[in-house]
GROMACS .gro file of C-alpha atoms in nm:
model
  202
    1MET     CA    1  15.357  13.052  17.769
    2ARG     CA    2  15.589  12.781  17.898
    3ASN     CA    3  15.574  12.682  18.263
    4GLU     CA    4  15.924  12.671  18.413
    5ASN     CA    5  15.818  12.433  18.691
    6HIS     CA    6  15.827  12.104  18.503
    7THR     CA    7  15.699  11.898  18.798
    8GLN     CA    8  15.388  12.103  18.874
    9LYS     CA    9  15.071  11.978  18.709
   10GLU     CA   10  14.826  12.232  18.573
   11GLU     CA   11  14.558  12.259  18.306
   12PHE     CA   12  14.687  12.304  17.952
   13ASN     CA   13  14.513  12.377  17.623
   14ILE     CA   14  14.661  12.202  17.319
   15THR     CA   15  14.569  12.353  16.982
   16VAL     CA   16  14.623  12.133  16.678
   17TYR     CA   17  14.591  12.256  16.317
   18THR     CA   18  14.531  11.966  16.080
   19GLU     CA   19  14.427  11.862  15.735
   20ASN     CA   20  14.105  11.662  15.718
   21HIS     CA   21  14.254  11.311  15.727
   22ILE     CA   22  14.047  11.004  15.811
   23GLY     CA   23  14.181  10.827  16.120
   24LEU     CA   24  14.378  11.125  16.251
   25LEU     CA   25  14.165  11.157  16.563
   26THR     CA   26  14.225  10.790  16.641
   27ARG     CA   27  14.600  10.832  16.607
   28ILE     CA   28  14.597  11.133  16.839
   29ALA     CA   29  14.386  10.943  17.093
   30ILE     CA   30  14.640  10.657  17.091
   31ILE     CA   31  14.917  10.901  17.189
   32PHE     CA   32  14.725  10.988  17.506
   33SER     CA   33  14.616  10.632  17.587
   34ARG     CA   34  14.971  10.495  17.559
   35ARG     CA   35  15.082  10.743  17.825
   36LYS     CA   36  14.767  10.679  18.031
   37ILE     CA   37  14.680  11.050  18.017
   38ASN     CA   38  14.317  11.156  18.050
   39VAL     CA   39  14.174  11.401  17.798
   40GLU     CA   40  13.940  11.633  17.991
   41SER     CA   41  13.791  11.802  17.686
   42LEU     CA   42  13.818  11.759  17.309
   43ASN     CA   43  13.666  11.982  17.043
   44THR     CA   44  13.711  11.972  16.666
   45SER     CA   45  13.600  12.250  16.436
   46PRO     CA   46  13.685  12.430  16.112
   47SER     CA   47  13.958  12.692  16.148
   48GLU     CA   48  13.993  13.035  15.991
   49VAL     CA   49  14.158  12.869  15.689
   50GLU     CA   50  13.934  12.678  15.449
   51GLY     CA   51  14.015  12.308  15.449
   52ILE     CA   52  14.215  12.326  15.774
   53HIS     CA   53  14.065  12.192  16.095
   54ARG     CA   54  14.141  12.284  16.453
   55PHE     CA   55  14.149  12.050  16.752
   56SER     CA   56  14.124  12.195  17.104
   57ILE     CA   57  14.239  11.946  17.368
   58VAL     CA   58  14.238  12.007  17.744
   59MET     CA   59  14.455  11.805  17.981
   60THR     CA   60  14.609  11.841  18.327
   61GLU     CA   61  14.977  11.752  18.331
   62THR     CA   62  15.326  11.892  18.379
   63ALA     CA   63  15.464  12.131  18.119
   64GLU     CA   64  15.732  11.878  18.022
   65THR     CA   65  15.477  11.603  17.961
   66VAL     CA   66  15.258  11.837  17.757
   67ARG     CA   67  15.557  11.942  17.550
   68LYS     CA   68  15.633  11.578  17.468
   69ILE     CA   69  15.270  11.505  17.382
   70ALA     CA   70  15.256  11.812  17.154
   71GLY     CA   71  15.574  11.698  16.981
   72GLN     CA   72  15.433  11.350  16.919
   73ILE     CA   73  15.108  11.489  16.781
   74GLU     CA   74  15.296  11.723  16.549
   75LYS     CA   75  15.480  11.426  16.392
   76GLN     CA   76  15.152  11.274  16.274
   77VAL     CA   77  15.077  11.283  15.901
   78GLY     CA   78  14.813  11.548  15.839
   79VAL     CA   79  14.908  11.764  16.140
   80LEU     CA   80  15.038  12.108  16.040
   81LYS     CA   81  15.122  12.266  16.376
   82VAL     CA   82  15.062  12.216  16.748
   83TYR     CA   83  15.062  12.478  17.024
   84PHE     CA   84  15.014  12.437  17.397
   85ASN     CA   85  14.915  12.708  17.643
   86THR     CA   86  14.802  12.750  18.001
   87ASN     CA   87  14.456  12.886  18.079
   88GLN     CA   88  14.610  13.228  18.137
   89ASP     CA   89  14.728  13.238  17.776
   90VAL     CA   90  14.394  13.165  17.608
   91VAL     CA   91  14.042  13.302  17.593
   92TRP     CA   92  13.815  13.005  17.652
   93GLN     CA   93  13.449  12.923  17.699
   94GLU     CA   94  13.222  12.622  17.748
   95MET     CA   95  12.848  12.601  17.685
   96ALA     CA   96  12.602  12.413  17.906
   97LEU     CA   97  12.237  12.314  17.871
   98TYR     CA   98  12.000  12.257  18.164
   99LYS     CA   99  11.655  12.098  18.143
  100VAL     CA  100  11.424  12.189  18.431
  101PRO     CA  101  11.050  12.141  18.493
  102THR     CA  102  10.856  12.437  18.358
  103ASP     CA  103  10.610  12.437  18.648
  104VAL     CA  104  10.897  12.481  18.897
  105ILE     CA  105  11.011  12.796  18.716
  106ALA     CA  106  10.657  12.929  18.699
  107GLU     CA  107  10.579  12.861  19.063
  108ARG     CA  108  10.910  12.961  19.222
  109ALA     CA  109  11.033  13.311  19.152
  110VAL     CA  110  11.364  13.225  19.320
  111VAL     CA  111  11.452  12.981  19.038
  112GLU     CA  112  11.388  13.241  18.771
  113ARG     CA  113  11.601  13.489  18.964
  114LEU     CA  114  11.888  13.239  18.999
  115LEU     CA  115  11.879  13.165  18.627
  116ARG     CA  116  11.886  13.534  18.545
  117GLU     CA  117  12.174  13.598  18.786
  118ASN     CA  118  12.378  13.324  18.620
  119GLY     CA  119  12.322  13.460  18.269
  120ALA     CA  120  12.106  13.169  18.153
  121ARG     CA  121  11.864  13.211  17.865
  122ALA     CA  122  11.575  12.989  17.759
  123VAL     CA  123  11.625  12.810  17.427
  124VAL     CA  124  11.324  12.574  17.444
  125ILE     CA  125  11.004  12.624  17.643
  126ARG     CA  126  10.747  12.345  17.665
  127LYS     CA  127  10.462  12.272  17.900
  128ASP     CA  128  10.655  11.996  18.077
  129TYR     CA  129  11.010  12.133  18.069
  130THR     CA  130  11.228  12.430  17.975
  131VAL     CA  131  11.585  12.414  17.845
  132PHE     CA  132  11.826  12.690  17.946
  133GLU     CA  133  12.167  12.767  17.801
  134THR     CA  134  12.461  12.944  17.956
  135THR     CA  135  12.819  13.004  17.845
  136GLY     CA  136  13.126  13.064  18.056
  137HIS     CA  137  13.410  12.899  18.243
  138ARG     CA  138  13.359  12.559  18.402
  139GLU     CA  139  13.326  12.709  18.749
  140GLU     CA  140  13.033  12.918  18.625
  141THR     CA  141  12.847  12.633  18.456
  142ASP     CA  142  12.912  12.409  18.758
  143ASN     CA  143  12.775  12.675  18.990
  144LEU     CA  144  12.443  12.691  18.802
  145LEU     CA  145  12.430  12.311  18.807
  146ARG     CA  146  12.454  12.312  19.187
  147VAL     CA  147  12.196  12.588  19.208
  148LEU     CA  148  11.939  12.399  18.999
  149GLU     CA  149  11.984  12.050  19.148
  150PRO     CA  150  11.745  12.111  19.443
  151TYR     CA  151  11.472  12.224  19.200
  152GLY     CA  152  11.425  11.903  19.003
  153LEU     CA  153  11.696  11.934  18.740
  154ILE     CA  154  11.608  11.677  18.470
  155GLU     CA  155  11.915  11.684  18.245
  156PHE     CA  156  12.251  11.858  18.220
  157VAL     CA  157  12.516  11.854  17.946
  158ARG     CA  158  12.827  12.062  17.887
  159SER     CA  159  13.014  12.114  17.563
  160ALA     CA  160  13.383  12.069  17.502
  161ARG     CA  161  13.600  12.376  17.547
  162ILE     CA  162  13.672  12.619  17.267
  163ALA     CA  163  13.975  12.844  17.304
  164ILE     CA  164  14.156  13.126  17.122
  165ILE     CA  165  14.525  13.192  17.185
  166LYS     CA  166  14.571  13.546  17.318
  167ASP     CA  167  14.924  13.617  17.192
  168SER     CA  168  14.876  13.502  16.834
  169GLU     CA  169  14.856  13.671  16.495
  170GLY     CA  170  14.647  13.386  16.364
  171PHE     CA  171  14.704  13.081  16.149
  172HIS     CA  172  14.569  13.239  15.829
  173ARG     CA  173  14.800  13.540  15.844
  174LYS     CA  174  15.108  13.324  15.897
  175LEU     CA  175  15.012  13.108  15.601
  176GLN     CA  176  14.955  13.413  15.379
  177GLU     CA  177  15.290  13.565  15.478
  178PHE     CA  178  15.468  13.243  15.386
  179GLU     CA  179  15.287  13.219  15.052
  180GLN     CA  180  15.386  13.578  14.967
  181SER     CA  181  15.750  13.519  15.057
  182GLU     CA  182  15.774  13.198  14.851
  183PRO     CA  183  15.506  13.221  14.575
  184HIS     CA  184  15.457  12.959  14.305
  185ASP     CA  185  15.170  12.852  14.083
  186GLU     CA  186  15.189  12.475  14.125
  187VAL     CA  187  14.966  12.328  14.392
  188VAL     CA  188  15.152  12.063  14.590
  189GLU     CA  189  14.985  11.850  14.856
  190ASN     CA  190  15.138  11.910  15.201
  191GLU     CA  191  15.372  12.168  15.047
  192TYR     CA  192  15.420  12.352  15.377
  193LEU     CA  193  15.486  12.056  15.604
  194SER     CA  194  15.863  12.076  15.556
  195SER     CA  195  15.858  12.446  15.652
  196ARG     CA  196  15.636  12.428  15.962
  197GLU     CA  197  15.855  12.641  16.185
  198LYS     CA  198  15.868  12.927  15.933
  199VAL     CA  199  15.497  12.913  15.859
  200PHE     CA  200  15.337  12.848  16.192
  201THR     CA  201  15.552  13.016  16.457
  202MET     CA  202  15.314  13.239  16.658
   0.00000   0.00000   0.00000
């Protein structure tokens, strides 16, 4: 989805499909630092295609600025395709871990109830502390953080965002369709880079 109001800032999710090139993350980071743009979340992971990695970057900017950033990233060697979407156009989640004193949970039924209401589950239970995990949108993980702070919260950490584009047939399918339309036996490094628009239009 493309926001028609180019002056209104909002949260965008940039999805980058890349080959596994050393130094690529540094080059992408430089693009943001040169424009003095803050990256709110960055996650790297394997994609549905073996050997292809996926970057998920979250930033708050105007649609025009995001479009320019996406274009600059896509020009980098090793980058196959870049997409950018608003939060309404993706399914996204973040995971959070909370360490709280075990005796507080045992002695105060209200804490156990609050954890249960917020969908938290225990992943480590020790005599001195218990670690809970919950997954959801940032507002949800922030809410549990506020709830636990008065009860001796020891540690809190939240993961980077992971996101799936709603209106997408998937990277793997597009690649397979292109291979079937233009088959050949010879393996050529970066053979699809010159045909990005045909391969990776979602």
